[in-house]
Amino acid sequence: MNPAKPSTGTAAAAISGVVVERDPARMRAAVLAAQRGGRRVGFVPTMGALHAGHGSLVAQALARCDDVVASVFVNPSQFGPTEDFSRYPRPFAADCALLASQGVRWVFAPETESLYPAGHATAVVVTGPAEPFEGMLRPGHFSGVATVVCRLFLAVPADVALFGAKDWQQTLVVRRMVRDLGLPIEIEVCPTVRESDGLALSSRNAYLSPADRQRAVALHESLCQAAALWGAGQDVTAIEAAMRHILEQRGVSIDYAAVVDRDTLATQIPPGSPAVALVAGRLGTTRLIDNQELPPRPRPPG
Ligand code: AMP
């Protein structure tokens, strides 16, 4: 048996100085015991293949909490049938070492069957912010996300869970689910960590060829342009056209490039409301997404 992967039913194992827990009930008991002892617990859900973006979520959790749980689980239900579930990177031992070096107390790494028992027939459905953009292009994706996040929150009843602004629409979906179901957990959204040229860190960047890696900076460039034009008072149609132009010039196959209401993702942005520029595109077989918040603009006079 791989010592980095104790199976369900075995006691929690210490790997690289961090406790790896695979059993949801034991994970829950450990978190509740810590909280009974007066400790505030933070939770960072991930799919592993960790990078400095995940690291910043962990650092912010550690700054706000006494104990931090990070989950490592590649969630099958959020991948479509033609997506990259089987090739998604799974460097589990290295992930544990990184989390241990940061001071995480537990890694929750459940077996798929313990989150999705045989014959499972239940899922969380989210409408509203889950419908456009990723929701349209990846049918079932946000139901998969909401279902696993709900299930993870049951196993890890933390005080606060931290998510990256990198997946902006996901943060809206999670916030809405937490509000609508009355889940007793705070949600905190942390800024996107980027490479020096602006490319947002992503586990999927590892798929990029060197040439595509260079072209991938177009996503960030399109967002910078959107922010500049938004600040200069340009209308949304002109901003979206400028974004598309940059992406096309670099050979990015565009899924969407849009400026919408920051909180609802509606195309109508009320005067004086914040917006967000969203971009998704493909380079070769790799699909990347990114976004940029846009501050409220002064209301037009009169
Ligand atoms: P993932 O492992 O891709 O499911 O991501 C786990 C968490 O890390 C999610 O909340 C992501 O939004 C967040 N995340 C991913 N990339 C970044 C990044 N570049 N900066 C900050 N957070 C990120």
PDB file of N, CA and C in Angstrom, residues 122-197:
ATOM      1  N   THR A 122     -28.260  12.172  -4.377  1.00  0.00           N
ATOM      2  CA  THR A 122     -28.537  13.525  -3.885  1.00  0.00           C
ATOM      3  C   THR A 122     -27.484  14.492  -4.414  1.00  0.00           C
ATOM      4  N   ALA A 123     -27.924  15.666  -4.839  1.00  0.00           N
ATOM      5  CA  ALA A 123     -26.979  16.697  -5.269  1.00  0.00           C
ATOM      6  C   ALA A 123     -27.550  18.055  -4.899  1.00  0.00           C
ATOM      7  N   VAL A 124     -26.673  19.037  -4.778  1.00  0.00           N
ATOM      8  CA  VAL A 124     -27.107  20.410  -4.524  1.00  0.00           C
ATOM      9  C   VAL A 124     -27.233  21.114  -5.877  1.00  0.00           C
ATOM     10  N   VAL A 125     -28.368  21.759  -6.091  1.00  0.00           N
ATOM     11  CA  VAL A 125     -28.592  22.494  -7.337  1.00  0.00           C
ATOM     12  C   VAL A 125     -28.578  23.980  -7.020  1.00  0.00           C
ATOM     13  N   VAL A 126     -27.797  24.737  -7.763  1.00  0.00           N
ATOM     14  CA  VAL A 126     -27.724  26.180  -7.570  1.00  0.00           C
ATOM     15  C   VAL A 126     -28.116  26.832  -8.889  1.00  0.00           C
ATOM     16  N   THR A 127     -29.018  27.796  -8.818  1.00  0.00           N
ATOM     17  CA  THR A 127     -29.340  28.559 -10.034  1.00  0.00           C
ATOM     18  C   THR A 127     -28.705  29.941  -9.887  1.00  0.00           C
ATOM     19  N   GLY A 128     -29.333  30.980 -10.398  1.00  0.00           N
ATOM     20  CA  GLY A 128     -28.819  32.347 -10.221  1.00  0.00           C
ATOM     21  C   GLY A 128     -27.398  32.481 -10.731  1.00  0.00           C
ATOM     22  N   PRO A 129     -26.440  32.781  -9.831  1.00  0.00           N
ATOM     23  CA  PRO A 129     -25.071  33.037 -10.294  1.00  0.00           C
ATOM     24  C   PRO A 129     -24.395  31.817 -10.914  1.00  0.00           C
ATOM     25  N   ALA A 130     -25.003  30.649 -10.742  1.00  0.00           N
ATOM     26  CA  ALA A 130     -24.390  29.439 -11.317  1.00  0.00           C
ATOM     27  C   ALA A 130     -24.764  29.244 -12.787  1.00  0.00           C
ATOM     28  N   GLU A 131     -25.685  30.103 -13.293  1.00  0.00           N
ATOM     29  CA  GLU A 131     -26.227  29.802 -14.623  1.00  0.00           C
ATOM     30  C   GLU A 131     -25.386  30.276 -15.803  1.00  0.00           C
ATOM     31  N   PRO A 132     -24.889  31.526 -15.800  1.00  0.00           N
ATOM     32  CA  PRO A 132     -24.176  31.964 -17.009  1.00  0.00           C
ATOM     33  C   PRO A 132     -22.732  31.440 -17.039  1.00  0.00           C
ATOM     34  N   PHE A 133     -21.989  31.847 -18.055  1.00  0.00           N
ATOM     35  CA  PHE A 133     -20.544  31.624 -18.165  1.00  0.00           C
ATOM     36  C   PHE A 133     -20.159  30.167 -17.916  1.00  0.00           C
ATOM     37  N   GLU A 134     -19.448  29.878 -16.821  1.00  0.00           N
ATOM     38  CA  GLU A 134     -19.003  28.495 -16.579  1.00  0.00           C
ATOM     39  C   GLU A 134     -20.187  27.538 -16.505  1.00  0.00           C
ATOM     40  N   GLY A 135     -21.295  28.034 -15.954  1.00  0.00           N
ATOM     41  CA  GLY A 135     -22.475  27.191 -15.801  1.00  0.00           C
ATOM     42  C   GLY A 135     -23.036  26.767 -17.151  1.00  0.00           C
ATOM     43  N   MET A 136     -22.975  27.684 -18.117  1.00  0.00           N
ATOM     44  CA  MET A 136     -23.487  27.385 -19.457  1.00  0.00           C
ATOM     45  C   MET A 136     -22.513  26.466 -20.210  1.00  0.00           C
ATOM     46  N   LEU A 137     -21.227  26.757 -20.071  1.00  0.00           N
ATOM     47  CA  LEU A 137     -20.225  26.011 -20.850  1.00  0.00           C
ATOM     48  C   LEU A 137     -19.885  24.661 -20.232  1.00  0.00           C
ATOM     49  N   ARG A 138     -20.114  24.532 -18.933  1.00  0.00           N
ATOM     50  CA  ARG A 138     -19.775  23.288 -18.238  1.00  0.00           C
ATOM     51  C   ARG A 138     -21.016  22.793 -17.486  1.00  0.00           C
ATOM     52  N   PRO A 139     -21.975  22.221 -18.223  1.00  0.00           N
ATOM     53  CA  PRO A 139     -23.225  21.806 -17.563  1.00  0.00           C
ATOM     54  C   PRO A 139     -22.934  20.856 -16.399  1.00  0.00           C
ATOM     55  N   GLY A 140     -23.551  21.126 -15.276  1.00  0.00           N
ATOM     56  CA  GLY A 140     -23.371  20.256 -14.105  1.00  0.00           C
ATOM     57  C   GLY A 140     -22.172  20.621 -13.244  1.00  0.00           C
ATOM     58  N   HIS A 141     -21.303  21.496 -13.763  1.00  0.00           N
ATOM     59  CA  HIS A 141     -20.079  21.817 -13.010  1.00  0.00           C
ATOM     60  C   HIS A 141     -20.393  22.391 -11.630  1.00  0.00           C
ATOM     61  N   PHE A 142     -21.269  23.409 -11.597  1.00  0.00           N
ATOM     62  CA  PHE A 142     -21.496  24.064 -10.300  1.00  0.00           C
ATOM     63  C   PHE A 142     -22.352  23.219  -9.367  1.00  0.00           C
ATOM     64  N   SER A 143     -23.174  22.345  -9.922  1.00  0.00           N
ATOM     65  CA  SER A 143     -23.872  21.415  -9.032  1.00  0.00           C
ATOM     66  C   SER A 143     -22.836  20.497  -8.376  1.00  0.00           C
ATOM     67  N   GLY A 144     -21.842  20.078  -9.158  1.00  0.00           N
ATOM     68  CA  GLY A 144     -20.767  19.248  -8.602  1.00  0.00           C
ATOM     69  C   GLY A 144     -19.972  19.993  -7.544  1.00  0.00           C
ATOM     70  N   VAL A 145     -19.689  21.270  -7.818  1.00  0.00           N
ATOM     71  CA  VAL A 145     -18.939  22.079  -6.843  1.00  0.00           C
ATOM     72  C   VAL A 145     -19.765  22.250  -5.567  1.00  0.00           C
ATOM     73  N   ALA A 146     -21.020  22.655  -5.731  1.00  0.00           N
ATOM     74  CA  ALA A 146     -21.863  22.923  -4.552  1.00  0.00           C
ATOM     75  C   ALA A 146     -22.050  21.647  -3.728  1.00  0.00           C
ATOM     76  N   THR A 147     -22.240  20.539  -4.410  1.00  0.00           N
ATOM     77  CA  THR A 147     -22.455  19.274  -3.699  1.00  0.00           C
ATOM     78  C   THR A 147     -21.225  18.899  -2.882  1.00  0.00           C
ATOM     79  N   VAL A 148     -20.047  18.993  -3.509  1.00  0.00           N
ATOM     80  CA  VAL A 148     -18.858  18.575  -2.763  1.00  0.00           C
ATOM     81  C   VAL A 148     -18.518  19.568  -1.660  1.00  0.00           C
ATOM     82  N   VAL A 149     -18.735  20.857  -1.917  1.00  0.00           N
ATOM     83  CA  VAL A 149     -18.424  21.846  -0.871  1.00  0.00           C
ATOM     84  C   VAL A 149     -19.355  21.636   0.321  1.00  0.00           C
ATOM     85  N   CYS A 150     -20.615  21.379   0.054  1.00  0.00           N
ATOM     86  CA  CYS A 150     -21.569  21.106   1.139  1.00  0.00           C
ATOM     87  C   CYS A 150     -21.125  19.872   1.935  1.00  0.00           C
ATOM     88  N   ARG A 151     -20.760  18.832   1.203  1.00  0.00           N
ATOM     89  CA  ARG A 151     -20.309  17.582   1.846  1.00  0.00           C
ATOM     90  C   ARG A 151     -19.017  17.815   2.635  1.00  0.00           C
ATOM     91  N   LEU A 152     -18.107  18.600   2.062  1.00  0.00           N
ATOM     92  CA  LEU A 152     -16.851  18.907   2.774  1.00  0.00           C
ATOM     93  C   LEU A 152     -17.129  19.730   4.026  1.00  0.00           C
ATOM     94  N   PHE A 153     -18.086  20.671   3.933  1.00  0.00           N
ATOM     95  CA  PHE A 153     -18.404  21.482   5.118  1.00  0.00           C
ATOM     96  C   PHE A 153     -18.998  20.631   6.236  1.00  0.00           C
ATOM     97  N   LEU A 154     -19.686  19.539   5.877  1.00  0.00           N
ATOM     98  CA  LEU A 154     -20.194  18.632   6.920  1.00  0.00           C
ATOM     99  C   LEU A 154     -19.045  17.897   7.601  1.00  0.00           C
ATOM    100  N   ALA A 155     -18.063  17.492   6.816  1.00  0.00           N
ATOM    101  CA  ALA A 155     -16.924  16.761   7.385  1.00  0.00           C
ATOM    102  C   ALA A 155     -15.954  17.689   8.095  1.00  0.00           C
ATOM    103  N   VAL A 156     -15.910  18.943   7.642  1.00  0.00           N
ATOM    104  CA  VAL A 156     -14.990  19.924   8.240  1.00  0.00           C
ATOM    105  C   VAL A 156     -15.832  21.121   8.702  1.00  0.00           C
ATOM    106  N   PRO A 157     -16.451  21.018   9.885  1.00  0.00           N
ATOM    107  CA  PRO A 157     -17.355  22.092  10.345  1.00  0.00           C
ATOM    108  C   PRO A 157     -16.562  23.279  10.899  1.00  0.00           C
ATOM    109  N   ALA A 158     -15.778  23.888  10.013  1.00  0.00           N
ATOM    110  CA  ALA A 158     -14.863  24.960  10.411  1.00  0.00           C
ATOM    111  C   ALA A 158     -15.636  26.241  10.709  1.00  0.00           C
ATOM    112  N   ASP A 159     -14.939  27.195  11.304  1.00  0.00           N
ATOM    113  CA  ASP A 159     -15.537  28.508  11.540  1.00  0.00           C
ATOM    114  C   ASP A 159     -15.556  29.337  10.266  1.00  0.00           C
ATOM    115  N   VAL A 160     -14.505  29.170   9.466  1.00  0.00           N
ATOM    116  CA  VAL A 160     -14.386  29.972   8.244  1.00  0.00           C
ATOM    117  C   VAL A 160     -13.766  29.107   7.148  1.00  0.00           C
ATOM    118  N   ALA A 161     -14.253  29.291   5.908  1.00  0.00           N
ATOM    119  CA  ALA A 161     -13.645  28.620   4.758  1.00  0.00           C
ATOM    120  C   ALA A 161     -13.141  29.683   3.798  1.00  0.00           C
ATOM    121  N   LEU A 162     -11.966  29.438   3.233  1.00  0.00           N
ATOM    122  CA  LEU A 162     -11.339  30.445   2.380  1.00  0.00           C
ATOM    123  C   LEU A 162     -11.299  29.959   0.934  1.00  0.00           C
ATOM    124  N   PHE A 163     -11.688  30.853   0.027  1.00  0.00           N
ATOM    125  CA  PHE A 163     -11.720  30.548  -1.400  1.00  0.00           C
ATOM    126  C   PHE A 163     -10.972  31.647  -2.153  1.00  0.00           C
ATOM    127  N   GLY A 164     -10.492  31.307  -3.354  1.00  0.00           N
ATOM    128  CA  GLY A 164      -9.734  32.271  -4.150  1.00  0.00           C
ATOM    129  C   GLY A 164     -10.635  33.064  -5.085  1.00  0.00           C
ATOM    130  N   ALA A 165     -10.351  34.364  -5.180  1.00  0.00           N
ATOM    131  CA  ALA A 165     -11.075  35.214  -6.131  1.00  0.00           C
ATOM    132  C   ALA A 165     -10.816  34.779  -7.571  1.00  0.00           C
ATOM    133  N   LYS A 166      -9.747  34.040  -7.794  1.00  0.00           N
ATOM    134  CA  LYS A 166      -9.436  33.499  -9.129  1.00  0.00           C
ATOM    135  C   LYS A 166     -10.658  32.826  -9.761  1.00  0.00           C
ATOM    136  N   ASP A 167     -11.423  32.106  -8.945  1.00  0.00           N
ATOM    137  CA  ASP A 167     -12.632  31.440  -9.433  1.00  0.00           C
ATOM    138  C   ASP A 167     -13.846  32.257  -8.973  1.00  0.00           C
ATOM    139  N   TRP A 168     -14.001  33.430  -9.582  1.00  0.00           N
ATOM    140  CA  TRP A 168     -14.954  34.412  -9.080  1.00  0.00           C
ATOM    141  C   TRP A 168     -16.379  33.862  -9.033  1.00  0.00           C
ATOM    142  N   GLN A 169     -16.774  33.233 -10.142  1.00  0.00           N
ATOM    143  CA  GLN A 169     -18.158  32.730 -10.195  1.00  0.00           C
ATOM    144  C   GLN A 169     -18.371  31.660  -9.122  1.00  0.00           C
ATOM    145  N   GLN A 170     -17.348  30.859  -8.897  1.00  0.00           N
ATOM    146  CA  GLN A 170     -17.436  29.825  -7.845  1.00  0.00           C
ATOM    147  C   GLN A 170     -17.681  30.462  -6.471  1.00  0.00           C
ATOM    148  N   THR A 171     -17.021  31.597  -6.213  1.00  0.00           N
ATOM    149  CA  THR A 171     -17.219  32.233  -4.899  1.00  0.00           C
ATOM    150  C   THR A 171     -18.675  32.687  -4.745  1.00  0.00           C
ATOM    151  N   LEU A 172     -19.275  33.167  -5.844  1.00  0.00           N
ATOM    152  CA  LEU A 172     -20.675  33.602  -5.767  1.00  0.00           C
ATOM    153  C   LEU A 172     -21.599  32.415  -5.525  1.00  0.00           C
ATOM    154  N   VAL A 173     -21.281  31.304  -6.185  1.00  0.00           N
ATOM    155  CA  VAL A 173     -22.104  30.094  -6.042  1.00  0.00           C
ATOM    156  C   VAL A 173     -22.008  29.567  -4.601  1.00  0.00           C
ATOM    157  N   VAL A 174     -20.802  29.544  -4.067  1.00  0.00           N
ATOM    158  CA  VAL A 174     -20.623  29.029  -2.699  1.00  0.00           C
ATOM    159  C   VAL A 174     -21.303  29.953  -1.691  1.00  0.00           C
ATOM    160  N   ARG A 175     -21.112  31.244  -1.863  1.00  0.00           N
ATOM    161  CA  ARG A 175     -21.765  32.192  -0.937  1.00  0.00           C
ATOM    162  C   ARG A 175     -23.275  32.034  -0.967  1.00  0.00           C
ATOM    163  N   ARG A 176     -23.831  31.882  -2.199  1.00  0.00           N
ATOM    164  CA  ARG A 176     -25.287  31.752  -2.322  1.00  0.00           C
ATOM    165  C   ARG A 176     -25.779  30.478  -1.648  1.00  0.00           C
ATOM    166  N   MET A 177     -25.037  29.380  -1.859  1.00  0.00           N
ATOM    167  CA  MET A 177     -25.441  28.114  -1.235  1.00  0.00           C
ATOM    168  C   MET A 177     -25.414  28.237   0.296  1.00  0.00           C
ATOM    169  N   VAL A 178     -24.348  28.839   0.814  1.00  0.00           N
ATOM    170  CA  VAL A 178     -24.204  28.980   2.273  1.00  0.00           C
ATOM    171  C   VAL A 178     -25.349  29.815   2.831  1.00  0.00           C
ATOM    172  N   ARG A 179     -25.691  30.885   2.103  1.00  0.00           N
ATOM    173  CA  ARG A 179     -26.795  31.740   2.553  1.00  0.00           C
ATOM    174  C   ARG A 179     -28.125  30.994   2.477  1.00  0.00           C
ATOM    175  N   ASP A 180     -28.372  30.364   1.323  1.00  0.00           N
ATOM    176  CA  ASP A 180     -29.696  29.753   1.093  1.00  0.00           C
ATOM    177  C   ASP A 180     -29.928  28.557   2.010  1.00  0.00           C
ATOM    178  N   LEU A 181     -28.875  27.797   2.298  1.00  0.00           N
ATOM    179  CA  LEU A 181     -29.040  26.615   3.156  1.00  0.00           C
ATOM    180  C   LEU A 181     -28.772  26.940   4.624  1.00  0.00           C
ATOM    181  N   GLY A 182     -28.368  28.182   4.897  1.00  0.00           N
ATOM    182  CA  GLY A 182     -28.104  28.565   6.280  1.00  0.00           C
ATOM    183  C   GLY A 182     -26.939  27.797   6.884  1.00  0.00           C
ATOM    184  N   LEU A 183     -25.922  27.518   6.082  1.00  0.00           N
ATOM    185  CA  LEU A 183     -24.792  26.733   6.600  1.00  0.00           C
ATOM    186  C   LEU A 183     -23.999  27.597   7.580  1.00  0.00           C
ATOM    187  N   PRO A 184     -23.641  27.031   8.745  1.00  0.00           N
ATOM    188  CA  PRO A 184     -23.012  27.844   9.794  1.00  0.00           C
ATOM    189  C   PRO A 184     -21.501  27.994   9.574  1.00  0.00           C
ATOM    190  N   ILE A 185     -21.125  28.698   8.521  1.00  0.00           N
ATOM    191  CA  ILE A 185     -19.697  28.891   8.234  1.00  0.00           C
ATOM    192  C   ILE A 185     -19.521  30.240   7.537  1.00  0.00           C
ATOM    193  N   GLU A 186     -18.442  30.936   7.886  1.00  0.00           N
ATOM    194  CA  GLU A 186     -18.117  32.193   7.194  1.00  0.00           C
ATOM    195  C   GLU A 186     -17.360  31.865   5.919  1.00  0.00           C
ATOM    196  N   ILE A 187     -17.573  32.666   4.890  1.00  0.00           N
ATOM    197  CA  ILE A 187     -16.822  32.486   3.641  1.00  0.00           C
ATOM    198  C   ILE A 187     -15.938  33.712   3.448  1.00  0.00           C
ATOM    199  N   GLU A 188     -14.671  33.464   3.225  1.00  0.00           N
ATOM    200  CA  GLU A 188     -13.756  34.569   2.961  1.00  0.00           C
ATOM    201  C   GLU A 188     -13.121  34.370   1.589  1.00  0.00           C
ATOM    202  N   VAL A 189     -13.069  35.452   0.828  1.00  0.00           N
ATOM    203  CA  VAL A 189     -12.518  35.372  -0.529  1.00  0.00           C
ATOM    204  C   VAL A 189     -11.183  36.117  -0.554  1.00  0.00           C
ATOM    205  N   CYS A 190     -10.140  35.448  -1.046  1.00  0.00           N
ATOM    206  CA  CYS A 190      -8.769  35.987  -1.002  1.00  0.00           C
ATOM    207  C   CYS A 190      -8.282  36.330  -2.417  1.00  0.00           C
ATOM    208  N   PRO A 191      -7.393  37.319  -2.507  1.00  0.00           N
ATOM    209  CA  PRO A 191      -6.960  37.797  -3.823  1.00  0.00           C
ATOM    210  C   PRO A 191      -6.231  36.735  -4.652  1.00  0.00           C
ATOM    211  N   THR A 192      -6.261  36.913  -5.954  1.00  0.00           N
ATOM    212  CA  THR A 192      -5.599  35.998  -6.890  1.00  0.00           C
ATOM    213  C   THR A 192      -4.087  36.213  -6.851  1.00  0.00           C
ATOM    214  N   VAL A 193      -3.345  35.116  -6.763  1.00  0.00           N
ATOM    215  CA  VAL A 193      -1.880  35.172  -6.818  1.00  0.00           C
ATOM    216  C   VAL A 193      -1.460  34.927  -8.270  1.00  0.00           C
ATOM    217  N   ARG A 194      -0.505  35.727  -8.741  1.00  0.00           N
ATOM    218  CA  ARG A 194      -0.111  35.701 -10.155  1.00  0.00           C
ATOM    219  C   ARG A 194       1.383  35.466 -10.335  1.00  0.00           C
ATOM    220  N   GLU A 195       1.743  34.973 -11.507  1.00  0.00           N
ATOM    221  CA  GLU A 195       3.145  34.924 -11.911  1.00  0.00           C
ATOM    222  C   GLU A 195       3.609  36.363 -12.149  1.00  0.00           C
ATOM    223  N   SER A 196       4.937  36.534 -12.342  1.00  0.00           N
ATOM    224  CA  SER A 196       5.437  37.906 -12.488  1.00  0.00           C
ATOM    225  C   SER A 196       4.890  38.577 -13.748  1.00  0.00           C
ATOM    226  N   ASP A 197       4.521  37.800 -14.771  1.00  0.00           N
ATOM    227  CA  ASP A 197       3.952  38.426 -15.981  1.00  0.00           C
ATOM    228  C   ASP A 197       2.432  38.577 -15.892  1.00  0.00           C
TER     229      ASP A 197
END
